[in-house]
CSV table of C-alpha atoms in Angstrom, one decimal:
chain,number,residue,atom,x,y,z
A,1,UNK,CA,-7.8,-15.6,-3.2
A,2,UNK,CA,-6.4,-19.1,-3.5
A,3,UNK,CA,-9.9,-20.4,-3.2
A,4,UNK,CA,-10.5,-18.5,0.1
A,5,UNK,CA,-13.5,-16.1,-0.1
A,6,UNK,CA,-12.7,-12.5,0.7
A,7,UNK,CA,-14.8,-9.4,0.5
A,8,UNK,CA,-13.4,-5.8,0.6
A,9,UNK,CA,-15.7,-2.8,1.2
A,10,UNK,CA,-14.9,0.9,1.1
A,11,UNK,CA,-17.2,3.9,1.1
A,12,UNK,CA,-16.2,7.5,0.9
A,13,UNK,CA,-18.3,10.6,1.2
A,14,UNK,CA,-17.6,14.3,1.4
A,15,UNK,CA,-19.6,17.4,2.2
A,16,UNK,CA,-18.6,20.6,0.4
A,17,UNK,CA,-20.0,24.0,-0.2
A,18,UNK,CA,-21.6,25.0,-3.6
A,19,UNK,CA,-18.3,26.5,-4.5
A,20,UNK,CA,-16.4,23.3,-3.7
A,21,UNK,CA,-14.9,24.3,-0.4
A,22,UNK,CA,-14.3,21.3,1.9
A,23,UNK,CA,-16.4,21.0,5.0
A,24,UNK,CA,-16.2,17.4,6.2
A,25,UNK,CA,-15.5,13.9,5.0
A,26,UNK,CA,-16.0,10.2,5.9
A,27,UNK,CA,-14.4,6.9,5.0
A,28,UNK,CA,-15.6,3.5,6.0
A,29,UNK,CA,-13.4,0.4,5.3
A,30,UNK,CA,-14.1,-3.3,5.9
A,31,UNK,CA,-11.0,-5.1,4.7
A,32,UNK,CA,-11.5,-8.5,6.2
A,33,UNK,CA,-11.8,-8.6,10.0
A,34,UNK,CA,-13.3,-5.5,11.5
A,35,UNK,CA,-14.5,-2.1,10.2
A,36,UNK,CA,-12.6,1.1,10.4
A,37,UNK,CA,-14.4,4.5,10.3
A,38,UNK,CA,-12.6,7.7,9.6
A,39,UNK,CA,-14.5,11.0,10.0
A,40,UNK,CA,-13.0,14.5,9.6
A,41,UNK,CA,-13.9,18.1,9.7
A,42,UNK,CA,-11.9,20.8,7.9
A,43,UNK,CA,-11.3,23.9,10.0
A,44,UNK,CA,-9.3,26.5,8.1
A,45,UNK,CA,-5.8,25.1,7.4
A,46,UNK,CA,-6.3,22.0,9.5
A,47,UNK,CA,-8.4,18.9,9.5
A,48,UNK,CA,-9.6,17.2,12.8
A,49,UNK,CA,-9.9,13.4,12.1
A,50,UNK,CA,-11.5,10.7,14.3
A,51,UNK,CA,-10.5,7.1,13.6
A,52,UNK,CA,-12.9,4.5,15.1
A,53,UNK,CA,-12.0,0.8,15.2
A,54,UNK,CA,-12.7,-2.0,17.6
A,55,UNK,CA,-14.8,0.2,19.9
A,56,UNK,CA,-12.0,2.7,20.4
A,57,UNK,CA,-11.5,6.2,19.0
A,58,UNK,CA,-8.4,8.2,18.2
A,59,UNK,CA,-8.4,11.9,17.3
A,60,UNK,CA,-5.7,13.6,15.4
A,61,UNK,CA,-5.2,17.0,13.8
A,62,UNK,CA,-3.3,17.3,10.5
A,63,UNK,CA,-2.5,20.2,8.3
A,64,UNK,CA,-4.9,20.8,5.5
A,65,UNK,CA,-2.9,21.5,2.3
A,66,UNK,CA,-3.5,24.9,0.8
A,67,UNK,CA,-6.1,24.7,-2.1
A,68,UNK,CA,-6.7,21.0,-1.5
A,69,UNK,CA,-10.1,19.9,-2.9
A,70,UNK,CA,-12.4,16.9,-2.7
A,71,UNK,CA,-14.7,15.4,-5.3
A,72,UNK,CA,-17.0,18.4,-6.0
A,73,UNK,CA,-14.1,20.8,-5.8
A,74,UNK,CA,-12.2,18.8,-8.3
A,75,UNK,CA,-15.2,18.8,-10.7
A,76,UNK,CA,-15.6,22.6,-10.4
A,77,UNK,CA,-11.8,23.0,-10.9
A,78,UNK,CA,-12.1,21.0,-14.1
A,79,UNK,CA,-14.9,23.2,-15.4
A,80,UNK,CA,-12.9,26.3,-14.5
A,81,UNK,CA,-9.8,25.0,-16.4
A,82,UNK,CA,-12.0,23.9,-19.3
A,83,UNK,CA,-12.7,20.5,-20.8
A,84,UNK,CA,-11.0,21.3,-24.2
A,85,UNK,CA,-8.8,18.6,-25.5
A,86,UNK,CA,-5.1,19.2,-24.6
A,87,UNK,CA,-5.9,21.2,-21.4
A,88,UNK,CA,-3.6,20.3,-18.5
A,89,UNK,CA,-3.5,21.4,-14.9
A,90,UNK,CA,-2.4,20.2,-11.5
A,91,UNK,CA,-4.4,19.9,-8.2
A,92,UNK,CA,-4.2,18.5,-4.7
A,93,UNK,CA,-7.0,16.1,-4.0
A,94,UNK,CA,-7.8,15.0,-0.5
A,95,UNK,CA,-8.5,11.2,-0.2
A,96,UNK,CA,-10.5,10.3,3.0
A,97,UNK,CA,-9.3,6.7,2.7
A,98,UNK,CA,-5.6,7.7,2.4
A,99,UNK,CA,-6.2,10.4,5.0
A,100,UNK,CA,-3.9,12.7,3.0
A,101,UNK,CA,-3.9,15.0,-0.1
A,102,UNK,CA,-2.6,13.5,-3.3
A,103,UNK,CA,-0.9,15.5,-6.0
A,104,UNK,CA,-2.6,14.9,-9.4
A,105,UNK,CA,-1.7,16.0,-12.9
A,106,UNK,CA,-4.8,16.2,-15.2
A,107,UNK,CA,-4.7,16.0,-19.0
A,108,UNK,CA,-8.0,16.4,-21.0
A,109,UNK,CA,-8.4,14.2,-24.0
A,110,UNK,CA,-10.8,13.8,-26.8
A,111,UNK,CA,-14.5,12.7,-26.8
A,112,UNK,CA,-15.1,9.0,-27.0
A,113,UNK,CA,-18.2,6.8,-27.1
A,114,UNK,CA,-18.3,4.6,-24.0
A,115,UNK,CA,-20.5,1.8,-22.8
A,116,UNK,CA,-22.0,2.2,-19.3
A,117,UNK,CA,-23.3,-1.3,-18.7
A,118,UNK,CA,-25.4,-1.2,-21.8
A,119,UNK,CA,-26.0,2.6,-21.9
A,120,UNK,CA,-23.8,4.1,-24.7
A,121,UNK,CA,-22.9,7.7,-24.3
A,122,UNK,CA,-20.3,10.3,-25.5
A,123,UNK,CA,-17.9,11.3,-22.8
A,124,UNK,CA,-14.7,13.3,-22.5
A,125,UNK,CA,-11.6,11.3,-21.7
A,126,UNK,CA,-9.4,12.6,-18.9
A,127,UNK,CA,-6.0,11.1,-17.8
A,128,UNK,CA,-5.0,11.5,-14.2
A,129,UNK,CA,-1.5,10.9,-12.8
A,130,UNK,CA,-1.6,10.7,-8.9
A,131,UNK,CA,1.4,10.7,-6.6
A,132,UNK,CA,0.6,8.6,-3.6
A,133,UNK,CA,2.8,9.4,-0.6
A,134,UNK,CA,5.1,6.5,0.1
A,135,UNK,CA,3.8,4.5,-2.8
A,136,UNK,CA,4.9,6.2,-6.0
A,137,UNK,CA,2.8,7.2,-9.0
A,138,UNK,CA,-0.6,5.9,-10.1
A,139,UNK,CA,-2.3,6.6,-13.4
A,140,UNK,CA,-6.0,6.3,-14.1
A,141,UNK,CA,-8.3,7.2,-17.0
A,142,UNK,CA,-11.6,8.9,-16.3
A,143,UNK,CA,-14.6,9.7,-18.5
A,144,UNK,CA,-16.8,12.7,-17.7
A,145,UNK,CA,-19.8,14.4,-19.2
A,146,UNK,CA,-19.9,18.1,-20.2
A,147,UNK,CA,-20.6,19.1,-16.6
A,148,UNK,CA,-17.5,17.2,-15.4
A,149,UNK,CA,-19.5,14.5,-13.7
A,150,UNK,CA,-17.6,11.2,-13.5
A,151,UNK,CA,-19.1,8.4,-15.6
A,152,UNK,CA,-16.3,5.8,-15.6
A,153,UNK,CA,-12.9,5.4,-14.1
A,154,UNK,CA,-10.3,2.9,-15.1
A,155,UNK,CA,-7.3,2.0,-12.9
A,156,UNK,CA,-4.5,-0.5,-14.0
A,157,UNK,CA,-4.0,-3.1,-11.3
A,158,UNK,CA,-2.4,-6.5,-11.2
A,159,UNK,CA,-1.8,-6.4,-14.9
A,160,UNK,CA,-5.4,-5.8,-15.8
A,161,UNK,CA,-7.9,-2.8,-15.6
A,162,UNK,CA,-10.3,-2.3,-12.7
A,163,UNK,CA,-13.3,-0.3,-14.0
A,164,UNK,CA,-15.7,1.7,-11.8
A,165,UNK,CA,-18.9,2.7,-13.6
A,166,UNK,CA,-21.7,5.0,-12.6
A,167,UNK,CA,-24.9,3.0,-12.2
A,168,UNK,CA,-28.0,2.7,-10.1
A,169,UNK,CA,-27.7,2.0,-6.4
A,170,UNK,CA,-29.7,-1.2,-6.9
A,171,UNK,CA,-27.2,-2.5,-9.4
A,172,UNK,CA,-24.2,-1.4,-7.4
A,173,UNK,CA,-25.5,-3.2,-4.2
A,174,UNK,CA,-26.5,-6.4,-6.0
A,175,UNK,CA,-24.6,-9.7,-5.4
A,176,UNK,CA,-21.0,-9.6,-6.5
A,177,UNK,CA,-19.4,-12.0,-9.0
A,178,UNK,CA,-16.6,-14.1,-7.7
A,179,UNK,CA,-13.1,-13.3,-9.1
A,180,UNK,CA,-10.0,-15.3,-8.3
A,181,UNK,CA,-6.9,-13.1,-8.3
A,182,UNK,CA,-4.2,-15.2,-6.7
A,183,UNK,CA,-2.6,-15.8,-10.1
A,184,UNK,CA,-2.4,-12.1,-10.7
A,185,UNK,CA,0.0,-11.7,-7.8
A,186,UNK,CA,2.9,-13.5,-9.4
A,187,UNK,CA,5.8,-12.6,-11.6
A,188,UNK,CA,7.7,-15.3,-13.6
A,189,UNK,CA,11.2,-16.1,-12.4
A,190,UNK,CA,13.8,-16.6,-15.2
A,191,UNK,CA,15.4,-19.4,-13.2
A,192,UNK,CA,14.9,-21.4,-10.0
A,193,UNK,CA,16.7,-19.9,-7.0
A,194,UNK,CA,18.4,-22.7,-5.1
A,195,UNK,CA,19.7,-22.5,-1.5
A,196,UNK,CA,18.3,-19.0,-1.2
A,197,UNK,CA,19.0,-18.8,2.5
A,198,UNK,CA,22.7,-19.4,1.8
A,199,UNK,CA,23.0,-16.4,-0.6
A,200,UNK,CA,24.7,-13.2,0.4
A,201,UNK,CA,23.2,-11.1,-2.4
A,202,UNK,CA,21.3,-11.3,-5.6
A,203,UNK,CA,21.1,-8.8,-8.5
A,204,UNK,CA,17.9,-8.6,-10.6
A,205,UNK,CA,17.3,-7.0,-14.0
A,206,UNK,CA,13.8,-5.7,-14.3
A,207,UNK,CA,12.2,-4.4,-17.5
A,208,UNK,CA,8.9,-2.5,-18.0
A,209,UNK,CA,6.4,-4.2,-20.2
A,210,UNK,CA,5.5,-1.1,-22.1
A,211,UNK,CA,8.0,1.3,-23.8
A,212,UNK,CA,6.3,4.3,-22.3
A,213,UNK,CA,6.8,3.0,-18.7
A,214,UNK,CA,9.7,3.7,-16.5
A,215,UNK,CA,10.3,1.6,-13.4
A,216,UNK,CA,11.0,3.5,-10.2
A,217,UNK,CA,11.8,1.4,-7.1
A,218,UNK,CA,13.0,2.6,-3.7
A,219,UNK,CA,16.4,1.9,-2.1
A,220,UNK,CA,16.8,0.9,1.5
A,221,UNK,CA,19.2,-0.9,3.8
A,222,UNK,CA,18.8,-4.2,1.9
A,223,UNK,CA,18.2,-2.9,-1.6
A,224,UNK,CA,20.1,-0.7,-4.0
A,225,UNK,CA,18.6,0.4,-7.3
A,226,UNK,CA,20.4,1.4,-10.5
A,227,UNK,CA,18.3,2.9,-13.3
A,228,UNK,CA,18.9,1.6,-16.8
A,229,UNK,CA,18.6,3.5,-20.1
A,230,UNK,CA,15.9,1.1,-21.2
A,231,UNK,CA,13.6,2.4,-18.5
A,232,UNK,CA,14.2,-0.7,-16.4
A,233,UNK,CA,16.3,-1.1,-13.2
A,234,UNK,CA,19.0,-3.3,-11.8
A,235,UNK,CA,18.2,-4.2,-8.2
A,236,UNK,CA,20.8,-5.6,-5.8
A,237,UNK,CA,19.5,-7.2,-2.6
A,238,UNK,CA,21.8,-8.1,0.2
A,239,UNK,CA,21.2,-10.4,3.2
A,240,UNK,CA,20.0,-8.7,6.4
A,241,UNK,CA,22.5,-8.3,9.2
A,242,UNK,CA,21.1,-6.9,12.5
A,243,UNK,CA,23.5,-4.5,14.3
A,244,UNK,CA,24.1,-5.0,18.0
A,245,UNK,CA,24.6,-2.5,20.7
A,246,UNK,CA,22.0,0.1,19.6
A,247,UNK,CA,20.0,1.5,22.5
A,248,UNK,CA,16.2,1.7,22.6
A,249,UNK,CA,14.0,3.7,22.6
A,250,UNK,CA,15.4,5.6,19.6
A,251,UNK,CA,16.4,9.2,20.4
A,252,UNK,CA,18.1,10.2,17.2
A,253,UNK,CA,17.1,13.0,14.9
A,254,UNK,CA,16.7,11.1,11.5
A,255,UNK,CA,13.4,12.6,10.3
A,256,UNK,CA,12.2,9.4,8.6
A,257,UNK,CA,13.0,7.3,11.7
A,258,UNK,CA,11.3,9.7,14.0
A,259,UNK,CA,8.1,9.5,11.8
A,260,UNK,CA,8.4,5.7,11.9
A,261,UNK,CA,8.0,5.8,15.7
A,262,UNK,CA,4.5,7.4,15.6
A,263,UNK,CA,1.3,5.4,15.9
A,264,UNK,CA,-0.9,5.4,12.8
A,265,UNK,CA,-4.4,4.2,11.7
A,266,UNK,CA,-3.1,0.7,10.9
A,267,UNK,CA,-0.1,0.5,13.1
A,268,UNK,CA,-1.6,1.4,16.5
A,269,UNK,CA,1.6,1.2,18.6
A,270,UNK,CA,0.0,3.2,21.4
A,271,UNK,CA,-2.8,0.8,22.1
A,272,UNK,CA,-2.5,-0.9,25.6
A,273,UNK,CA,-2.8,-4.4,24.1
A,274,UNK,CA,-0.1,-3.7,21.6
A,275,UNK,CA,2.3,-2.3,24.3
A,276,UNK,CA,1.6,-5.4,26.5
A,277,UNK,CA,2.4,-7.8,23.6
A,278,UNK,CA,5.6,-5.8,22.8
A,279,UNK,CA,6.9,-6.0,26.4
A,280,UNK,CA,6.1,-9.7,26.5
A,281,UNK,CA,8.0,-10.2,23.2
A,282,UNK,CA,11.1,-8.1,24.2
A,283,UNK,CA,11.6,-9.3,27.7
A,284,UNK,CA,14.4,-7.6,29.6
A,285,UNK,CA,16.7,-6.8,26.7
A,286,UNK,CA,17.8,-3.2,26.2
A,287,UNK,CA,19.5,-3.9,22.8
A,288,UNK,CA,17.3,-2.6,19.9
A,289,UNK,CA,18.6,-5.2,17.4
A,290,UNK,CA,18.0,-8.1,19.8
A,291,UNK,CA,14.5,-6.7,20.7
A,292,UNK,CA,13.6,-6.5,17.0
A,293,UNK,CA,14.6,-10.1,16.4
A,294,UNK,CA,12.6,-11.2,19.4
A,295,UNK,CA,9.6,-9.4,18.1
A,296,UNK,CA,10.0,-11.0,14.7
A,297,UNK,CA,10.1,-14.5,16.4
A,298,UNK,CA,7.2,-13.6,18.7
A,299,UNK,CA,4.9,-12.5,15.8
A,300,UNK,CA,5.9,-15.6,13.9
A,301,UNK,CA,4.4,-17.7,16.6
A,302,UNK,CA,1.6,-15.4,17.8
A,303,UNK,CA,-0.4,-15.4,14.5
A,304,UNK,CA,-1.7,-19.0,14.5
A,305,UNK,CA,-4.4,-18.8,11.8
A,306,UNK,CA,-2.4,-18.3,8.6
A,307,UNK,CA,-5.2,-18.0,6.0
A,308,UNK,CA,-5.9,-15.8,3.0
A,309,UNK,CA,-9.4,-14.7,4.1
A,310,UNK,CA,-8.3,-11.4,5.5
A,311,UNK,CA,-8.0,-8.5,3.1
A,312,UNK,CA,-5.9,-6.0,5.1
A,313,UNK,CA,-6.2,-5.7,8.9
A,314,UNK,CA,-4.7,-3.2,11.3
A,315,UNK,CA,-2.2,-4.3,14.0
A,316,UNK,CA,-4.8,-4.0,16.8
A,317,UNK,CA,-7.2,-6.2,14.8
A,318,UNK,CA,-4.5,-8.8,14.3
A,319,UNK,CA,-3.6,-8.7,18.0
A,320,UNK,CA,-7.2,-9.6,18.8
A,321,UNK,CA,-7.8,-12.1,16.0
A,322,UNK,CA,-4.4,-13.7,15.7
A,323,UNK,CA,-5.1,-14.4,12.1
A,324,UNK,CA,-3.9,-13.2,8.7
A,325,UNK,CA,-1.3,-13.5,6.0
A,326,UNK,CA,1.9,-11.6,5.3
A,327,UNK,CA,0.4,-8.1,5.6
A,328,UNK,CA,-1.0,-8.9,9.0
A,329,UNK,CA,2.4,-10.3,10.1
A,330,UNK,CA,4.0,-7.1,8.8
A,331,UNK,CA,1.8,-4.5,10.5
A,332,UNK,CA,1.8,-6.3,13.8
A,333,UNK,CA,5.6,-6.6,13.8
A,334,UNK,CA,5.9,-2.9,13.0
A,335,UNK,CA,3.5,-1.9,15.8
A,336,UNK,CA,5.3,-4.0,18.4
A,337,UNK,CA,8.6,-2.5,17.3
A,338,UNK,CA,7.3,1.1,17.5
A,339,UNK,CA,5.7,0.3,20.9
A,340,UNK,CA,9.2,-0.2,22.4
A,341,UNK,CA,10.8,2.7,20.6
A,342,UNK,CA,12.2,1.0,17.5
A,343,UNK,CA,11.4,2.9,14.3
A,344,UNK,CA,9.6,0.5,11.9
A,345,UNK,CA,8.0,0.6,8.4
A,346,UNK,CA,5.9,-1.8,6.5
A,347,UNK,CA,7.4,-2.9,3.1
A,348,UNK,CA,5.5,-4.4,0.2
A,349,UNK,CA,7.0,-6.0,-2.9
A,350,UNK,CA,7.6,-9.5,-4.3
A,351,UNK,CA,9.4,-12.5,-2.9
A,352,UNK,CA,10.6,-15.7,-4.5
A,353,UNK,CA,8.7,-18.8,-3.7
A,354,UNK,CA,9.4,-22.5,-4.6
A,355,UNK,CA,5.7,-23.4,-4.4
A,356,UNK,CA,2.5,-21.7,-3.2
A,357,UNK,CA,-1.1,-22.5,-4.1
A,358,UNK,CA,0.0,-24.7,-7.0
A,359,UNK,CA,2.3,-22.0,-8.4
A,360,UNK,CA,6.1,-22.9,-8.6
A,361,UNK,CA,9.3,-20.9,-9.1
A,362,UNK,CA,7.8,-17.4,-9.2
A,363,UNK,CA,7.9,-14.1,-7.3
A,364,UNK,CA,4.7,-13.4,-5.4
A,365,UNK,CA,3.2,-10.3,-3.9
A,366,UNK,CA,4.4,-10.1,-0.3
A,367,UNK,CA,4.8,-7.7,2.7
A,368,UNK,CA,7.4,-7.6,5.5
A,369,UNK,CA,8.9,-5.0,7.9
A,370,UNK,CA,12.0,-2.9,8.2
A,371,UNK,CA,13.4,-1.4,11.4
A,372,UNK,CA,15.9,1.4,12.0
A,373,UNK,CA,18.7,0.1,14.2
A,374,UNK,CA,22.2,1.4,14.4
A,375,UNK,CA,21.6,4.2,11.9
A,376,UNK,CA,20.4,1.8,9.1
A,377,UNK,CA,17.3,0.1,8.0
A,378,UNK,CA,17.2,-3.7,8.5
A,379,UNK,CA,14.5,-6.1,7.1
A,380,UNK,CA,12.5,-8.5,9.2
A,381,UNK,CA,10.0,-11.1,7.8
A,382,UNK,CA,7.9,-12.7,10.5
A,383,UNK,CA,5.6,-14.4,7.9
A,384,UNK,CA,8.5,-16.3,6.3
A,385,UNK,CA,9.9,-17.1,9.7
A,386,UNK,CA,6.6,-18.5,10.7
A,387,UNK,CA,6.5,-20.6,7.5
A,388,UNK,CA,9.9,-22.1,8.2
A,389,UNK,CA,11.9,-20.1,5.7
A,390,UNK,CA,13.8,-18.3,8.4
A,391,UNK,CA,12.8,-14.7,7.7
A,392,UNK,CA,14.1,-12.1,5.2
A,393,UNK,CA,16.4,-13.3,2.5
A,394,UNK,CA,17.8,-12.0,-0.8
A,395,UNK,CA,14.7,-13.3,-2.7
A,396,UNK,CA,12.8,-10.1,-1.7
A,397,UNK,CA,12.4,-7.1,-4.0
A,398,UNK,CA,11.0,-3.9,-2.5
A,399,UNK,CA,8.3,-2.0,-4.5
A,400,UNK,CA,7.0,0.3,-1.8
A,401,UNK,CA,7.6,1.2,1.9
A,402,UNK,CA,5.8,3.3,4.3
A,403,UNK,CA,3.5,3.8,7.3
A,404,UNK,CA,1.6,0.5,7.1
A,405,UNK,CA,-1.7,1.8,5.6
A,406,UNK,CA,-3.1,0.2,2.5
A,407,UNK,CA,-1.3,2.6,0.2
A,408,UNK,CA,1.7,0.3,0.1
A,409,UNK,CA,-0.4,-2.6,-1.0
A,410,UNK,CA,-2.2,-0.4,-3.5
A,411,UNK,CA,1.2,0.5,-5.1
A,412,UNK,CA,2.1,-3.2,-5.1
A,413,UNK,CA,-1.1,-4.0,-6.9
A,414,UNK,CA,-0.7,-1.3,-9.5
A,415,UNK,CA,2.9,-2.1,-10.1
A,416,UNK,CA,2.4,-5.9,-10.5
A,417,UNK,CA,1.9,-6.7,-14.2
A,418,UNK,CA,4.0,-3.7,-15.3
A,419,UNK,CA,7.4,-5.4,-15.3
A,420,UNK,CA,9.3,-8.7,-16.0
A,421,UNK,CA,12.3,-10.1,-14.2
A,422,UNK,CA,14.7,-10.9,-17.1
A,423,UNK,CA,17.9,-11.9,-15.2
A,424,UNK,CA,19.0,-13.1,-11.8
A,425,UNK,CA,22.6,-13.1,-10.6
A,426,UNK,CA,22.8,-14.9,-7.2
A,427,UNK,CA,26.0,-14.7,-5.1
A,428,UNK,CA,27.1,-16.6,-2.1
């Protein structure tokens, strides 16, 4: 990424009965700094999960959705529904990495001849439409044999296709080729945006690249979205204004805000080191808006190694390493806010840049934070503040928002390459 070497490793495994009933699961992730291990055991209508990272463990119990399956259960369900062309059905598939069940709509297609790294076979084409919580829809194409065994999976990402192919363990574990993907993280701007910090708002017209696609973007305190008949959207972004006088910790009843107070696997707001940093950042203020701004400024200075070599680190990892890019700024900001009782989410999308890594006048993939203060969501951008841009401005377009786990980045990666920015209407 931008000439910086980065390796991302994930491994999932599941244990199921011969009938496909879930027993336990495991997910191991190494996204750039330290490893995270998630293990879980299904007990009736609940799953007990243990999250291990940096020598510490956190146990949590979550509801297990009725009829949720894992890999073998999904294969057996496919055989039960039949692999005849035109067959459609829905399922709930539990993802150990996402630590949640995803709704999927399955459509069976025709047989096709495919190449499995030189081995040519006939396989049944299956289209899958997943709904990722907090990150929208994701479509993939799978190829299976007559027994429903997965042979090949294709996921659109960054305007290209990522293919996963069944192969020998020796081949899978061989040395990786190097792939530079920094240029895939940018969208062309129809015009330069001058004096962006002085703008009060900006309206963007976005169009899908394919006629069959329909863009769906979230609205929030800084962004309003108007669907267009063409399948595109008109997005208006306004400058962030932090309310004053709101108390902390938050004691309201807004369900989304209450959820955004809880610690999570990547936003560990209950860790002692996170709580300590949050108190240091906030000082003696009791005003939630002022505290949020102090945290933004604190994180902007705290992360002093601003490189691209980290894939996706948790807040606790960032607190220890003090390194990372925009995603690390965002998760640490969210964690410190939650630690002092300010609801916070991590936002991913694109932001306008004059120049970065040799690229000029484009919108690049980016992450920032939004906090719930005074009954509204307000954006913070510690990464841009650290880089001298001042923080959030109207050059940001939200694509996903949520709990700070990699799902938001995944949605960003799958959405990039699907749309163009056709028009910008800046306003003072």
